[in-house]
Coordinates of C-alpha atoms in Angstrom, one line a residue:
M1 CA 16.5 -5.3 -22.4
S2 CA 12.7 -5.2 -21.6
N3 CA 10.8 -8.3 -20.6
P4 CA 8.9 -10.0 -23.5
I5 CA 5.1 -9.6 -23.5
K6 CA 3.6 -12.7 -21.9
I7 CA 0.4 -14.2 -23.3
Y8 CA -1.6 -17.1 -21.9
C9 CA -3.7 -19.1 -24.3
V10 CA -6.6 -21.3 -23.0
N11 CA -7.7 -23.2 -26.1
D12 CA -9.4 -26.4 -27.0
G13 CA -6.5 -27.3 -29.4
D14 CA -8.2 -26.4 -32.7
G15 CA -6.3 -23.1 -33.1
K16 CA -3.1 -23.8 -31.2
Q17 CA -0.8 -24.2 -34.2
L18 CA -2.3 -21.1 -36.0
I19 CA -1.9 -19.0 -32.9
E20 CA 1.6 -20.3 -32.3
K21 CA 2.5 -19.5 -35.9
N22 CA 0.8 -16.1 -36.1
I23 CA 1.8 -14.6 -32.8
L24 CA 4.8 -16.4 -31.3
H25 CA 7.0 -16.7 -34.3
T26 CA 6.1 -13.4 -36.1
E27 CA 5.6 -11.0 -33.2
G28 CA 8.1 -12.4 -30.6
Y29 CA 5.6 -12.8 -27.7
E30 CA 6.1 -15.3 -24.9
L31 CA 3.2 -17.7 -25.4
S32 CA 2.0 -20.3 -22.8
F33 CA -0.8 -22.8 -23.6
L34 CA -3.0 -24.0 -20.7
A35 CA -5.5 -26.8 -20.8
S36 CA -8.2 -25.4 -18.6
G37 CA -9.6 -22.2 -17.0
Q38 CA -8.4 -23.3 -13.6
A39 CA -4.9 -23.9 -14.8
C40 CA -4.9 -20.4 -16.3
L41 CA -6.0 -18.9 -13.0
D42 CA -3.4 -20.8 -11.0
A43 CA -0.6 -19.8 -13.4
A44 CA -1.7 -16.2 -13.6
R45 CA -1.7 -15.8 -9.8
N46 CA 1.9 -16.9 -9.7
S47 CA 3.0 -15.0 -12.8
P48 CA 0.5 -12.5 -14.2
P49 CA 0.3 -12.3 -18.0
D50 CA -0.1 -9.3 -20.2
L51 CA -2.9 -10.8 -22.1
V52 CA -5.2 -13.9 -22.0
L53 CA -6.6 -15.6 -25.2
L54 CA -9.5 -17.5 -23.8
D55 CA -11.7 -20.1 -25.5
V56 CA -15.4 -19.9 -24.6
M57 CA -15.5 -23.7 -24.1
T58 CA -12.9 -24.9 -21.6
P59 CA -12.8 -27.9 -19.2
N60 CA -14.0 -27.5 -15.6
L61 CA -14.5 -23.8 -15.8
D62 CA -15.9 -22.4 -19.0
G63 CA -14.4 -19.2 -20.5
Y64 CA -17.1 -17.0 -19.0
E65 CA -16.5 -18.2 -15.4
T66 CA -12.7 -18.0 -15.9
C67 CA -13.0 -14.4 -17.1
E68 CA -15.2 -13.5 -14.1
K69 CA -12.7 -14.9 -11.7
I70 CA -9.9 -13.0 -13.4
R71 CA -12.0 -9.8 -12.9
D72 CA -12.6 -10.7 -9.3
C73 CA -8.9 -11.1 -8.5
S74 CA -7.3 -7.8 -7.5
Q75 CA -4.0 -9.0 -8.9
L76 CA -5.4 -9.8 -12.3
N77 CA -8.5 -7.6 -12.7
H78 CA -6.9 -5.3 -15.2
T79 CA -5.5 -8.1 -17.4
P80 CA -7.1 -7.9 -20.9
V81 CA -9.0 -11.0 -22.1
I82 CA -9.8 -11.8 -25.8
F83 CA -12.4 -14.5 -26.2
I84 CA -12.0 -17.2 -29.0
S85 CA -15.0 -19.2 -30.2
A86 CA -16.5 -20.7 -33.4
D87 CA -19.9 -19.3 -32.3
T88 CA -20.8 -16.2 -34.2
S89 CA -24.0 -15.4 -32.5
I90 CA -24.6 -12.0 -30.9
E91 CA -25.7 -13.7 -27.6
T92 CA -22.2 -15.3 -27.3
R93 CA -20.5 -12.0 -27.9
L94 CA -22.7 -10.2 -25.4
H95 CA -22.1 -13.0 -22.8
S96 CA -18.4 -12.6 -23.4
Y97 CA -18.6 -8.8 -22.9
A98 CA -20.8 -9.2 -19.7
S99 CA -18.3 -11.6 -18.1
G100 CA -15.5 -9.0 -18.6
G101 CA -14.0 -9.7 -22.0
D102 CA -12.1 -7.0 -24.0
D103 CA -12.5 -8.4 -27.5
Y104 CA -13.8 -11.4 -29.4
V105 CA -12.2 -13.5 -32.3
V106 CA -14.2 -16.0 -34.3
K107 CA -12.6 -19.3 -35.3
P108 CA -11.2 -20.0 -37.8
F109 CA -9.7 -16.6 -37.7
E110 CA -7.6 -14.7 -40.2
E111 CA -3.9 -14.1 -39.3
S112 CA -4.2 -10.4 -39.8
E113 CA -7.3 -10.1 -37.7
L114 CA -5.7 -11.9 -34.7
K115 CA -2.5 -9.9 -34.9
A116 CA -4.5 -6.6 -35.1
K117 CA -6.8 -7.4 -32.2
V118 CA -3.8 -8.6 -30.0
R119 CA -1.8 -5.4 -30.9
A120 CA -4.9 -3.1 -30.2
T121 CA -5.7 -4.8 -26.9
L122 CA -2.1 -4.6 -25.7
K123 CA -2.0 -1.0 -26.8
R124 CA -5.1 -0.2 -24.7
K125 CA -3.6 -2.0 -21.7
Q126 CA -0.4 0.0 -22.1
T127 CA -2.3 3.2 -22.2
L128 CA -4.4 2.1 -19.2
D129 CA -1.3 1.2 -17.2
L130 CA 0.3 4.5 -18.0
T131 CA -2.8 6.4 -17.0
K132 CA -3.0 4.4 -13.7
K133 CA 0.6 5.3 -13.0
E134 CA 0.0 8.9 -13.7
V135 CA -3.0 9.0 -11.5
S136 CA -1.1 7.2 -8.8
D137 CA 1.8 9.7 -9.0
V138 CA -0.6 12.6 -8.9
T139 CA -2.5 11.1 -5.9
L140 CA 0.8 10.6 -4.1
S141 CA 2.0 14.1 -4.8
T142 CA -1.4 15.5 -3.7
M143 CA -1.2 13.6 -0.4
E144 CA 2.4 14.8 0.1
I145 CA 1.3 18.4 -0.5
M146 CA -1.7 18.1 1.9
T147 CA 0.6 16.5 4.5
S148 CA 3.1 19.2 4.1
M149 CA 0.4 21.9 4.4
G150 CA -0.8 20.3 7.6
E151 CA 2.7 20.4 9.0
M152 CA 3.2 24.0 8.0
S153 CA -0.2 24.9 9.6
T154 CA 1.2 23.5 12.9
V155 CA 4.3 25.6 12.6
V156 CA 2.4 28.8 11.8
H157 CA -0.1 28.2 14.6
F158 CA 2.9 27.8 16.9
L159 CA 4.4 31.1 15.8
Q160 CA 1.0 32.8 16.4
A161 CA 0.6 31.2 19.8
I162 CA 3.9 32.3 21.2
C163 CA 2.9 35.9 20.9
L164 CA 0.8 35.4 24.0
C165 CA 3.5 33.7 26.1
A166 CA 4.5 35.8 29.1
N167 CA 7.2 33.5 30.6
Y168 CA 9.6 30.7 29.7
D169 CA 7.3 27.9 31.0
S170 CA 4.4 28.9 28.8
L171 CA 6.7 29.2 25.8
A172 CA 8.1 25.7 26.5
K173 CA 4.6 24.2 26.6
K174 CA 3.9 25.7 23.1
V175 CA 7.2 24.3 21.8
I176 CA 6.4 20.8 23.2
K177 CA 2.8 20.9 21.8
A178 CA 3.9 21.9 18.3
H179 CA 6.4 19.0 18.2
Q180 CA 3.8 16.6 19.5
D181 CA 1.4 17.6 16.8
L182 CA 4.1 16.7 14.3
G183 CA 4.5 13.3 16.0
L184 CA 7.8 14.1 17.6
D185 CA 9.3 13.4 21.0
V186 CA 11.6 16.2 22.1
A187 CA 13.8 17.7 24.8
M188 CA 14.2 21.4 25.0
Q189 CA 16.8 23.6 26.8
I190 CA 16.5 27.4 27.5
I191 CA 19.6 29.2 28.7
V192 CA 19.2 32.8 30.1
N193 CA 21.6 34.6 32.4
D194 CA 23.7 31.4 32.7
E195 CA 20.6 29.5 34.0
K196 CA 19.5 26.3 32.3
L197 CA 15.8 25.4 32.0
Q198 CA 15.0 22.0 30.6
Y199 CA 11.6 20.6 29.3
F200 CA 10.6 17.3 27.9
T201 CA 7.7 15.9 25.9
D202 CA 7.0 13.1 28.5
G203 CA 8.2 15.2 31.5
V204 CA 10.9 12.7 32.1
E205 CA 14.5 13.8 32.0
N206 CA 17.2 11.6 30.5
P207 CA 20.4 12.0 32.5
L208 CA 22.5 11.7 29.3
E209 CA 20.6 14.5 27.6
D210 CA 22.3 17.2 29.6
S211 CA 25.6 16.0 28.2
A212 CA 24.1 15.8 24.8
F213 CA 23.0 19.4 25.0
E214 CA 26.5 20.5 26.0
Y215 CA 27.9 18.5 23.0
V216 CA 25.5 19.7 20.3
R217 CA 25.7 23.4 21.3
N218 CA 29.2 23.5 19.8
Q219 CA 28.4 21.5 16.6
G220 CA 26.5 24.0 14.5
R221 CA 22.9 25.0 13.8
L222 CA 21.6 21.5 12.9
V223 CA 23.2 18.3 14.1
D224 CA 22.2 14.7 13.2
F225 CA 23.3 11.9 15.4
G226 CA 21.6 8.5 15.2
Q227 CA 17.9 8.8 15.3
R228 CA 18.2 12.2 16.9
T229 CA 18.5 15.7 15.4
A230 CA 19.4 18.8 17.4
V231 CA 18.8 22.4 16.5
N232 CA 20.7 25.2 18.2
F233 CA 20.2 28.9 18.7
P234 CA 21.7 31.4 21.2
Y235 CA 19.0 30.9 23.8
V236 CA 17.3 27.7 22.8
S237 CA 18.3 24.1 21.9
I238 CA 15.9 21.4 20.9
I239 CA 16.7 17.6 20.5
V240 CA 14.3 15.5 18.5
R241 CA 14.4 12.0 19.9
N242 CA 12.6 10.1 17.1
M243 CA 13.4 11.5 13.6
P244 CA 11.7 9.5 10.8
L245 CA 14.8 8.0 9.2
D246 CA 12.8 5.6 7.1
N247 CA 11.1 8.4 5.2
P248 CA 13.7 10.8 3.6
D249 CA 11.2 13.3 2.4
F250 CA 9.4 13.5 5.7
H251 CA 12.8 13.6 7.5
G252 CA 13.8 16.7 5.4
R253 CA 10.6 18.5 6.1
I254 CA 10.8 17.8 9.8
R255 CA 14.3 19.2 10.0
D256 CA 13.0 22.4 8.4
H257 CA 10.0 22.6 10.7
V258 CA 12.1 22.0 13.8
A259 CA 14.5 24.8 12.7
I260 CA 11.7 27.3 12.3
I261 CA 10.1 26.4 15.6
G262 CA 13.5 26.7 17.3
Q263 CA 14.2 30.1 15.8
G264 CA 10.8 31.3 16.8
A265 CA 11.2 30.1 20.3
D266 CA 14.7 31.7 20.5
S267 CA 13.4 35.1 19.3
K268 CA 10.6 34.9 21.9
V269 CA 13.1 34.1 24.7
K270 CA 15.2 37.1 23.7
A271 CA 12.1 39.3 23.7
L272 CA 11.0 38.0 27.1
E273 CA 14.5 38.7 28.5
S274 CA 14.5 42.2 27.1
A275 CA 11.0 42.8 28.5
M276 CA 12.1 41.6 32.0
T277 CA 15.1 43.8 31.9
V278 CA 13.0 46.9 30.9
N279 CA 10.5 46.1 33.6
T280 CA 13.2 45.8 36.2
Q281 CA 14.6 49.2 35.1
R282 CA 11.2 50.7 35.3
E283 CA 10.6 49.4 38.8
N284 CA 14.0 50.8 39.8
L285 CA 13.1 54.2 38.3
L286 CA 9.7 54.2 40.1
N287 CA 11.5 53.4 43.4
I288 CA 13.9 56.3 42.8
I289 CA 11.0 58.7 42.0
S290 CA 9.2 57.6 45.1
Q291 CA 12.3 58.4 47.1
I292 CA 12.7 61.8 45.4
E293 CA 9.0 62.6 46.1
S294 CA 9.5 61.7 49.8
T295 CA 12.6 64.0 49.9
V296 CA 10.7 66.8 48.2
V297 CA 7.9 66.5 50.8
N298 CA 10.4 66.7 53.6
I299 CA 12.1 69.8 51.9
S300 CA 8.7 71.4 51.6
K301 CA 8.0 70.8 55.3
N302 CA 11.4 72.2 56.2
Y303 CA 10.8 75.3 54.0
E304 CA 7.5 76.0 55.7
S305 CA 9.0 75.5 59.2
Q306 CA 11.9 77.9 58.3
R307 CA 9.5 80.4 56.8
V308 CA 7.4 80.5 60.0
S309 CA 10.6 80.8 62.2
N310 CA 12.0 83.6 60.0
Q311 CA 8.7 85.5 60.1
S312 CA 8.7 85.1 63.9
I313 CA 12.3 86.4 64.1
L314 CA 11.6 89.3 61.8
A315 CA 8.5 90.2 63.9
T316 CA 10.6 90.1 67.1
V317 CA 13.3 92.3 65.4
R318 CA 10.7 94.8 64.3
E319 CA 9.2 95.0 67.8
S320 CA 12.7 95.5 69.2
F321 CA 13.5 98.2 66.7
E322 CA 10.3 100.0 67.4
G323 CA 10.8 99.7 71.2
S324 CA 14.3 101.1 70.9
F325 CA 13.4 104.1 68.9
M326 CA 12.3 106.0 72.1
N327 CA 15.8 105.5 73.7
L328 CA 17.8 106.3 70.5
S329 CA 16.5 109.8 70.2
L330 CA 16.1 109.3 66.5
S331 CA 14.5 111.8 64.2
T332 CA 11.3 111.0 62.3
E333 CA 13.3 110.6 59.1
Q334 CA 15.7 108.2 60.8
E335 CA 12.9 106.1 62.2
N336 CA 11.2 106.0 58.8
A337 CA 14.4 104.9 57.2
L338 CA 14.9 102.1 59.7
H339 CA 11.2 101.0 59.3
A340 CA 11.8 100.9 55.5
F341 CA 15.0 98.9 56.0
V342 CA 13.2 96.3 58.2
E343 CA 10.2 96.0 55.8
A344 CA 12.5 95.5 52.8
A345 CA 14.5 92.8 54.6
D346 CA 11.2 91.1 55.5
S347 CA 9.9 91.3 52.0
K348 CA 13.2 90.0 50.6
V349 CA 13.2 87.0 52.9
N350 CA 9.5 86.2 52.1
S351 CA 10.3 86.5 48.3
L352 CA 13.2 84.0 48.7
F353 CA 10.9 81.5 50.4
E354 CA 8.2 82.0 47.8
S355 CA 10.7 81.3 45.0
G356 CA 11.8 78.1 46.8
I357 CA 8.2 77.0 47.2
N358 CA 7.5 77.6 43.5
L359 CA 10.6 75.7 42.4
E360 CA 9.6 72.8 44.7
S361 CA 6.1 72.8 43.2
E362 CA 7.4 72.8 39.6
F363 CA 9.8 69.9 40.5
A364 CA 6.9 68.0 42.0
V365 CA 4.8 68.4 38.9
T366 CA 7.7 67.1 36.8
L367 CA 8.1 64.1 39.0
K368 CA 4.4 63.4 38.8
Q369 CA 4.5 63.4 35.0
I370 CA 7.5 61.0 34.9
D371 CA 5.8 58.8 37.5
E372 CA 2.5 58.6 35.5
A373 CA 4.4 57.9 32.3
L374 CA 6.4 55.1 33.8
K375 CA 3.3 53.6 35.5
A376 CA 1.4 53.7 32.2
S377 CA 4.2 51.9 30.5
V378 CA 4.4 49.3 33.2
T379 CA 0.6 48.7 33.0
E380 CA 0.8 48.1 29.3
S381 CA 3.5 45.4 29.8
V382 CA 1.6 43.6 32.6
E383 CA 1.3 39.9 31.8
E384 CA -1.8 39.2 29.7
P385 CA -3.8 36.0 30.4
E386 CA -3.0 33.2 28.0
E387 CA -5.7 32.2 25.5
E388 CA -6.0 29.1 23.5
M389 CA -5.4 29.8 19.8
D390 CA -8.6 29.7 17.8
N391 CA -8.3 26.8 15.3
E392 CA -10.0 29.0 12.8
T393 CA -7.5 31.8 13.2
L394 CA -5.5 30.4 10.3
T395 CA -6.8 28.0 7.6
L396 CA -4.2 26.9 5.1
F397 CA -6.4 24.4 3.3

């Protein structure tokens, strides 16, 4: 059952019975009669009415002063006031309006007139109250939307910023900064290759948090315990130390934001680990290529040394053959055949050496191409200097 409409009546007594009869008994309002303007103000501050019927002439404070004080009071300034007076002059009506009155009734008044003015004034107040509530609700919703957009801006700036992170420490700084911008105190743990790296908003480690991280890692993606909330991913866990439990809406949004930040950080850790693995493999390949190049150089030197030695041996054999021709009593045809045989052997040996040199040259070119390709790839992955994100890079509102 709704509360009855409360009306205060500050009256000199002439119209009390008529007001009582016309309003209280026929409309069911809760009517209170007060002897002075000050008494009305005192009662209204303790229990605000829905409407005040105010006589222009009242003891101590007159009706005008009483109405002005009602308008000056933040608790009462929207309370409607209907002035009652036997004065019909336009000056009195204007004075009533200037002091803050909503309507004016002349005594003696007609029953129907008083009822109509009371109903109309209460209807206007009801409409005004409803409008104020709607405005208040819209304002609150707008503020919540703006706050939420600001929070999302922080999250998106974080996701942009981590693209420039080249190591785990710089990533952790971005994570801590994002949570600080959301008003949160956090602890963060990164696990890579069985190594645990821990970071904190205040730089101070809580000895119990290591155990807390061990516990929450086996409890699911999001874990609430006391004023703390933990978010877990394969490489990253984050514990928020000061969740806003007194604000359910903000609490829900923060859980979502922390989960997004955690997921972004986890993906970046995975990317950094992969990049480090690839860089290590590249360095190993470059070392192997360097060793192969050194071996090829040594083979080339040995080839050249053997070629020189073989040419010397063949020259010696040729001289020996030519020197022995006189003692062997060979015919011209036989000597020519032997010369041809030695020349063919010399040419064949030189051809074999040339083939080996050409193969070594082609192999060296191939190694050089592989080396240049790997070095170019390594150069592209060299750590870039970190830059501060431009606040104007992203504007959400």
